[in-house]
Amino acid sequence: MKKTQYFLIWLVILTATVACKKNNSMMSDLEKLRNSNNAKSYPAVQMDSMQAINSITKQKVQDVLDLSTLYLDGHKNTSIDSAMYRQIEAYFYKPDSTTLRPLFREMESLKVKSAVVNRLQVYKTIHKKDTLDYAKFNVEYFDGNNRSLGSFDRNAQYVLVSAPIKFKKEFKFYFINIYSKPLKDSTVSGVTR
């Protein structure tokens, strides 16, 4: 009988200890938020400037292609279509009707319903005394049944315009030309002098 009494007392003490520890370890959601910081929850992703420009350029090219497919899919005479066209033009530094014509012509001829940007790489070329920024990318077109219409290598020229609003070094991204052909080098291949 003494063994069972000791066992029951020991079991009650053990249960009470576990219950107390459990209550102390359970914090309310508010306490968890108050005691947490972003460093533990969200790891910081650090990119150098080239990676950041690469990422931004890929996003902008994809946005222009998505808006273009939506615009071309419409009737081009509604207020929604004109709003989409203005939004596409906002991606360009000095938009005019000839800027988007090569893109629209290609997408209409292939009857493109969606496009995906792959393998984008930014690079610089020097023309006379100017440094020109280009993005070379691969775009894959799809039809209405999500079948691939082909994969094409394209170029886009862009510019980063200084626009310090909140911070000292802020830039706005604009395309100069999309689906442009890069300028030809005046040096004949094979000539090194």
PDB file of C-alpha atoms in Angstrom:
ATOM      1  CA  MET A   1       0.000   0.000   0.000  1.00  0.00           C
ATOM      2  CA  LYS A   2       2.826   2.372   0.778  1.00  0.00           C
ATOM      3  CA  LYS A   3       4.327   1.766  -2.665  1.00  0.00           C
ATOM      4  CA  THR A   4       1.070   2.695  -4.411  1.00  0.00           C
ATOM      5  CA  GLN A   5       0.693   5.824  -2.269  1.00  0.00           C
ATOM      6  CA  TYR A   6       4.251   6.900  -3.080  1.00  0.00           C
ATOM      7  CA  PHE A   7       3.661   6.139  -6.724  1.00  0.00           C
ATOM      8  CA  LEU A   8       0.418   8.185  -6.802  1.00  0.00           C
ATOM      9  CA  ILE A   9       2.051  11.113  -4.988  1.00  0.00           C
ATOM     10  CA  TRP A  10       5.001  10.973  -7.385  1.00  0.00           C
ATOM     11  CA  LEU A  11       2.617  10.836 -10.377  1.00  0.00           C
ATOM     12  CA  VAL A  12       0.640  13.873  -9.097  1.00  0.00           C
ATOM     13  CA  ILE A  13       3.854  15.867  -8.557  1.00  0.00           C
ATOM     14  CA  LEU A  14       5.163  14.901 -11.995  1.00  0.00           C
ATOM     15  CA  THR A  15       1.875  15.854 -13.684  1.00  0.00           C
ATOM     16  CA  ALA A  16       1.764  19.210 -11.852  1.00  0.00           C
ATOM     17  CA  THR A  17       5.372  19.973 -12.860  1.00  0.00           C
ATOM     18  CA  VAL A  18       4.716  19.186 -16.515  1.00  0.00           C
ATOM     19  CA  ALA A  19       1.517  21.278 -16.488  1.00  0.00           C
ATOM     20  CA  CYS A  20       3.349  24.264 -14.961  1.00  0.00           C
ATOM     21  CA  LYS A  21       6.139  24.063 -17.536  1.00  0.00           C
ATOM     22  CA  LYS A  22       3.604  23.775 -20.343  1.00  0.00           C
ATOM     23  CA  ASN A  23       1.713  26.888 -19.176  1.00  0.00           C
ATOM     24  CA  ASN A  24       4.919  28.898 -18.877  1.00  0.00           C
ATOM     25  CA  SER A  25       6.159  27.853 -22.336  1.00  0.00           C
ATOM     26  CA  MET A  26       2.873  28.673 -24.057  1.00  0.00           C
ATOM     27  CA  MET A  27       2.936  32.357 -24.903  1.00  0.00           C
ATOM     28  CA  SER A  28       0.096  34.180 -26.479  1.00  0.00           C
ATOM     29  CA  ASP A  29       0.424  35.269 -30.106  1.00  0.00           C
ATOM     30  CA  LEU A  30       0.775  38.854 -28.991  1.00  0.00           C
ATOM     31  CA  GLU A  31       3.719  37.981 -26.761  1.00  0.00           C
ATOM     32  CA  LYS A  32       5.349  36.031 -29.595  1.00  0.00           C
ATOM     33  CA  LEU A  33       5.022  39.012 -31.918  1.00  0.00           C
ATOM     34  CA  ARG A  34       6.298  41.399 -29.273  1.00  0.00           C
ATOM     35  CA  ASN A  35       9.377  39.274 -28.597  1.00  0.00           C
ATOM     36  CA  SER A  36      10.220  38.348 -32.181  1.00  0.00           C
ATOM     37  CA  ASN A  37      12.183  40.226 -34.807  1.00  0.00           C
ATOM     38  CA  ASN A  38      12.426  39.967 -38.565  1.00  0.00           C
ATOM     39  CA  ALA A  39      15.986  38.720 -38.538  1.00  0.00           C
ATOM     40  CA  LYS A  40      14.824  35.347 -37.296  1.00  0.00           C
ATOM     41  CA  SER A  41      11.708  35.142 -39.464  1.00  0.00           C
ATOM     42  CA  TYR A  42      12.845  36.567 -42.778  1.00  0.00           C
ATOM     43  CA  PRO A  43      16.441  36.040 -43.819  1.00  0.00           C
ATOM     44  CA  ALA A  44      17.900  39.015 -45.600  1.00  0.00           C
ATOM     45  CA  VAL A  45      18.671  38.403 -49.251  1.00  0.00           C
ATOM     46  CA  GLN A  46      21.560  40.476 -50.407  1.00  0.00           C
ATOM     47  CA  MET A  47      22.102  41.225 -54.073  1.00  0.00           C
ATOM     48  CA  ASP A  48      24.796  43.211 -55.725  1.00  0.00           C
ATOM     49  CA  SER A  49      23.763  45.975 -58.095  1.00  0.00           C
ATOM     50  CA  MET A  50      24.070  43.808 -61.223  1.00  0.00           C
ATOM     51  CA  GLN A  51      21.813  41.111 -59.739  1.00  0.00           C
ATOM     52  CA  ALA A  52      19.286  43.756 -58.717  1.00  0.00           C
ATOM     53  CA  ILE A  53      19.277  45.315 -62.190  1.00  0.00           C
ATOM     54  CA  ASN A  54      18.975  41.839 -63.715  1.00  0.00           C
ATOM     55  CA  SER A  55      15.987  41.015 -61.505  1.00  0.00           C
ATOM     56  CA  ILE A  56      14.257  44.353 -62.123  1.00  0.00           C
ATOM     57  CA  THR A  57      14.810  44.130 -65.873  1.00  0.00           C
ATOM     58  CA  LYS A  58      13.384  40.615 -66.049  1.00  0.00           C
ATOM     59  CA  GLN A  59      10.318  41.728 -64.107  1.00  0.00           C
ATOM     60  CA  LYS A  60       9.809  44.782 -66.345  1.00  0.00           C
ATOM     61  CA  VAL A  61      10.172  42.776 -69.578  1.00  0.00           C
ATOM     62  CA  GLN A  62       7.675  40.205 -68.270  1.00  0.00           C
ATOM     63  CA  ASP A  63       5.258  43.000 -67.314  1.00  0.00           C
ATOM     64  CA  VAL A  64       5.432  44.554 -70.788  1.00  0.00           C
ATOM     65  CA  LEU A  65       4.875  41.171 -72.442  1.00  0.00           C
ATOM     66  CA  ASP A  66       1.932  40.326 -70.165  1.00  0.00           C
ATOM     67  CA  LEU A  67       0.273  43.692 -70.741  1.00  0.00           C
ATOM     68  CA  SER A  68       0.900  43.408 -74.484  1.00  0.00           C
ATOM     69  CA  THR A  69      -0.798  40.012 -74.695  1.00  0.00           C
ATOM     70  CA  LEU A  70      -3.787  41.372 -72.777  1.00  0.00           C
ATOM     71  CA  TYR A  71      -3.941  44.464 -74.991  1.00  0.00           C
ATOM     72  CA  LEU A  72      -3.697  42.466 -78.229  1.00  0.00           C
ATOM     73  CA  ASP A  73      -6.334  40.016 -76.992  1.00  0.00           C
ATOM     74  CA  GLY A  74      -8.843  42.854 -76.624  1.00  0.00           C
ATOM     75  CA  HIS A  75     -10.666  44.908 -79.238  1.00  0.00           C
ATOM     76  CA  LYS A  76      -8.236  47.883 -78.926  1.00  0.00           C
ATOM     77  CA  ASN A  77     -11.124  50.349 -78.834  1.00  0.00           C
ATOM     78  CA  THR A  78     -12.416  50.121 -75.273  1.00  0.00           C
ATOM     79  CA  SER A  79     -11.394  52.276 -72.331  1.00  0.00           C
ATOM     80  CA  ILE A  80      -9.726  49.251 -70.703  1.00  0.00           C
ATOM     81  CA  ASP A  81      -7.602  48.705 -73.809  1.00  0.00           C
ATOM     82  CA  SER A  82      -6.545  52.345 -73.935  1.00  0.00           C
ATOM     83  CA  ALA A  83      -5.674  52.216 -70.221  1.00  0.00           C
ATOM     84  CA  MET A  84      -3.528  49.120 -70.849  1.00  0.00           C
ATOM     85  CA  TYR A  85      -1.820  50.836 -73.762  1.00  0.00           C
ATOM     86  CA  ARG A  86      -1.006  53.871 -71.570  1.00  0.00           C
ATOM     87  CA  GLN A  87       0.327  51.514 -68.914  1.00  0.00           C
ATOM     88  CA  ILE A  88       2.587  49.808 -71.469  1.00  0.00           C
ATOM     89  CA  GLU A  89       3.807  53.210 -72.657  1.00  0.00           C
ATOM     90  CA  ALA A  90       4.668  54.149 -69.056  1.00  0.00           C
ATOM     91  CA  TYR A  91       7.475  51.572 -69.183  1.00  0.00           C
ATOM     92  CA  PHE A  92       9.190  53.563 -71.952  1.00  0.00           C
ATOM     93  CA  TYR A  93      11.303  56.678 -71.610  1.00  0.00           C
ATOM     94  CA  LYS A  94       9.922  58.447 -74.699  1.00  0.00           C
ATOM     95  CA  PRO A  95       7.042  56.319 -75.947  1.00  0.00           C
ATOM     96  CA  ASP A  96       5.698  56.642 -79.439  1.00  0.00           C
ATOM     97  CA  SER A  97       3.744  54.410 -81.782  1.00  0.00           C
ATOM     98  CA  THR A  98       6.868  53.018 -83.470  1.00  0.00           C
ATOM     99  CA  THR A  99       8.359  51.806 -80.193  1.00  0.00           C
ATOM    100  CA  LEU A 100       5.827  49.033 -79.660  1.00  0.00           C
ATOM    101  CA  ARG A 101       5.143  48.189 -83.301  1.00  0.00           C
ATOM    102  CA  PRO A 102       7.786  45.393 -83.659  1.00  0.00           C
ATOM    103  CA  LEU A 103       6.578  43.720 -80.458  1.00  0.00           C
ATOM    104  CA  PHE A 104       2.896  43.919 -81.419  1.00  0.00           C
ATOM    105  CA  ARG A 105       3.539  42.800 -84.992  1.00  0.00           C
ATOM    106  CA  GLU A 106       5.427  39.693 -83.847  1.00  0.00           C
ATOM    107  CA  MET A 107       2.870  38.770 -81.199  1.00  0.00           C
ATOM    108  CA  GLU A 108      -0.081  39.244 -83.562  1.00  0.00           C
ATOM    109  CA  SER A 109       1.503  37.211 -86.357  1.00  0.00           C
ATOM    110  CA  LEU A 110       2.124  34.273 -84.033  1.00  0.00           C
ATOM    111  CA  LYS A 111      -1.246  34.655 -82.244  1.00  0.00           C
ATOM    112  CA  VAL A 112       0.463  34.764 -78.847  1.00  0.00           C
ATOM    113  CA  LYS A 113      -1.709  34.408 -75.733  1.00  0.00           C
ATOM    114  CA  SER A 114       1.079  34.335 -73.132  1.00  0.00           C
ATOM    115  CA  ALA A 115       4.837  34.767 -72.943  1.00  0.00           C
ATOM    116  CA  VAL A 116       7.565  33.768 -70.485  1.00  0.00           C
ATOM    117  CA  VAL A 117      10.959  35.465 -70.167  1.00  0.00           C
ATOM    118  CA  ASN A 118      13.927  33.130 -69.712  1.00  0.00           C
ATOM    119  CA  ARG A 119      17.688  33.587 -69.316  1.00  0.00           C
ATOM    120  CA  LEU A 120      17.850  37.357 -69.097  1.00  0.00           C
ATOM    121  CA  GLN A 121      21.285  38.948 -68.936  1.00  0.00           C
ATOM    122  CA  VAL A 122      22.118  42.643 -68.829  1.00  0.00           C
ATOM    123  CA  TYR A 123      25.197  44.044 -70.515  1.00  0.00           C
ATOM    124  CA  LYS A 124      26.683  47.376 -71.556  1.00  0.00           C
ATOM    125  CA  THR A 125      28.058  48.491 -74.882  1.00  0.00           C
ATOM    126  CA  ILE A 126      29.979  51.627 -75.723  1.00  0.00           C
ATOM    127  CA  HIS A 127      28.857  53.622 -78.758  1.00  0.00           C
ATOM    128  CA  LYS A 128      31.031  56.645 -79.471  1.00  0.00           C
ATOM    129  CA  LYS A 129      31.267  58.186 -75.979  1.00  0.00           C
ATOM    130  CA  ASP A 130      27.997  56.788 -74.617  1.00  0.00           C
ATOM    131  CA  THR A 131      27.504  53.652 -72.574  1.00  0.00           C
ATOM    132  CA  LEU A 132      24.334  51.873 -73.644  1.00  0.00           C
ATOM    133  CA  ASP A 133      22.521  49.407 -71.394  1.00  0.00           C
ATOM    134  CA  TYR A 134      20.992  46.333 -73.009  1.00  0.00           C
ATOM    135  CA  ALA A 135      19.193  43.245 -71.811  1.00  0.00           C
ATOM    136  CA  LYS A 136      19.531  40.055 -73.801  1.00  0.00           C
ATOM    137  CA  PHE A 137      16.792  37.549 -73.053  1.00  0.00           C
ATOM    138  CA  ASN A 138      14.974  34.549 -74.366  1.00  0.00           C
ATOM    139  CA  VAL A 139      11.198  34.729 -74.664  1.00  0.00           C
ATOM    140  CA  GLU A 140       8.944  31.728 -75.144  1.00  0.00           C
ATOM    141  CA  TYR A 141       5.506  32.295 -76.651  1.00  0.00           C
ATOM    142  CA  PHE A 142       2.419  30.183 -75.981  1.00  0.00           C
ATOM    143  CA  ASP A 143      -0.918  29.923 -77.769  1.00  0.00           C
ATOM    144  CA  GLY A 144      -4.410  29.761 -76.269  1.00  0.00           C
ATOM    145  CA  ASN A 145      -4.013  26.024 -75.500  1.00  0.00           C
ATOM    146  CA  ASN A 146      -0.734  26.698 -73.662  1.00  0.00           C
ATOM    147  CA  ARG A 147       1.312  25.047 -76.434  1.00  0.00           C
ATOM    148  CA  SER A 148       4.715  26.510 -77.153  1.00  0.00           C
ATOM    149  CA  LEU A 149       4.904  28.581 -80.322  1.00  0.00           C
ATOM    150  CA  GLY A 150       8.659  28.897 -80.113  1.00  0.00           C
ATOM    151  CA  SER A 151      11.504  30.380 -78.174  1.00  0.00           C
ATOM    152  CA  PHE A 152      13.236  33.527 -79.467  1.00  0.00           C
ATOM    153  CA  ASP A 153      16.324  35.510 -78.455  1.00  0.00           C
ATOM    154  CA  ARG A 154      15.580  39.218 -78.125  1.00  0.00           C
ATOM    155  CA  ASN A 155      17.240  42.445 -76.965  1.00  0.00           C
ATOM    156  CA  ALA A 156      15.903  45.470 -75.163  1.00  0.00           C
ATOM    157  CA  GLN A 157      17.662  48.756 -74.502  1.00  0.00           C
ATOM    158  CA  TYR A 158      16.957  50.415 -71.163  1.00  0.00           C
ATOM    159  CA  VAL A 159      18.018  53.393 -69.121  1.00  0.00           C
ATOM    160  CA  LEU A 160      18.113  54.088 -65.393  1.00  0.00           C
ATOM    161  CA  VAL A 161      17.091  57.690 -64.743  1.00  0.00           C
ATOM    162  CA  SER A 162      18.133  59.290 -61.470  1.00  0.00           C
ATOM    163  CA  ALA A 163      15.047  60.192 -59.453  1.00  0.00           C
ATOM    164  CA  PRO A 164      15.965  60.919 -55.826  1.00  0.00           C
ATOM    165  CA  ILE A 165      12.652  61.058 -54.023  1.00  0.00           C
ATOM    166  CA  LYS A 166      13.041  59.422 -50.618  1.00  0.00           C
ATOM    167  CA  PHE A 167      16.627  58.253 -50.697  1.00  0.00           C
ATOM    168  CA  LYS A 168      19.789  59.717 -52.141  1.00  0.00           C
ATOM    169  CA  LYS A 169      20.335  57.079 -54.826  1.00  0.00           C
ATOM    170  CA  GLU A 170      16.990  56.255 -56.389  1.00  0.00           C
ATOM    171  CA  PHE A 171      16.484  55.378 -60.028  1.00  0.00           C
ATOM    172  CA  LYS A 172      13.539  54.856 -62.311  1.00  0.00           C
ATOM    173  CA  PHE A 173      13.716  52.139 -64.923  1.00  0.00           C
ATOM    174  CA  TYR A 174      12.610  52.845 -68.502  1.00  0.00           C
ATOM    175  CA  PHE A 175      12.946  51.016 -71.771  1.00  0.00           C
ATOM    176  CA  ILE A 176      14.364  52.973 -74.667  1.00  0.00           C
ATOM    177  CA  ASN A 177      13.528  50.279 -77.177  1.00  0.00           C
ATOM    178  CA  ILE A 178      12.217  46.737 -76.867  1.00  0.00           C
ATOM    179  CA  TYR A 179      13.075  43.999 -79.350  1.00  0.00           C
ATOM    180  CA  SER A 180      15.847  46.219 -80.636  1.00  0.00           C
ATOM    181  CA  LYS A 181      18.859  45.032 -82.541  1.00  0.00           C
ATOM    182  CA  PRO A 182      22.098  45.898 -80.753  1.00  0.00           C
ATOM    183  CA  LEU A 183      24.351  48.364 -82.509  1.00  0.00           C
ATOM    184  CA  LYS A 184      26.917  46.756 -84.767  1.00  0.00           C
ATOM    185  CA  ASP A 185      30.544  47.084 -83.836  1.00  0.00           C
ATOM    186  CA  SER A 186      32.480  49.047 -86.464  1.00  0.00           C
ATOM    187  CA  THR A 187      35.494  46.760 -86.094  1.00  0.00           C
ATOM    188  CA  VAL A 188      35.548  43.963 -88.658  1.00  0.00           C
ATOM    189  CA  SER A 189      35.716  40.541 -87.008  1.00  0.00           C
ATOM    190  CA  GLY A 190      39.239  39.184 -86.994  1.00  0.00           C
ATOM    191  CA  VAL A 191      40.836  42.636 -86.990  1.00  0.00           C
ATOM    192  CA  THR A 192      42.508  43.358 -83.675  1.00  0.00           C
ATOM    193  CA  ARG A 193      44.254  46.664 -84.362  1.00  0.00           C
TER     194      ARG A 193
END
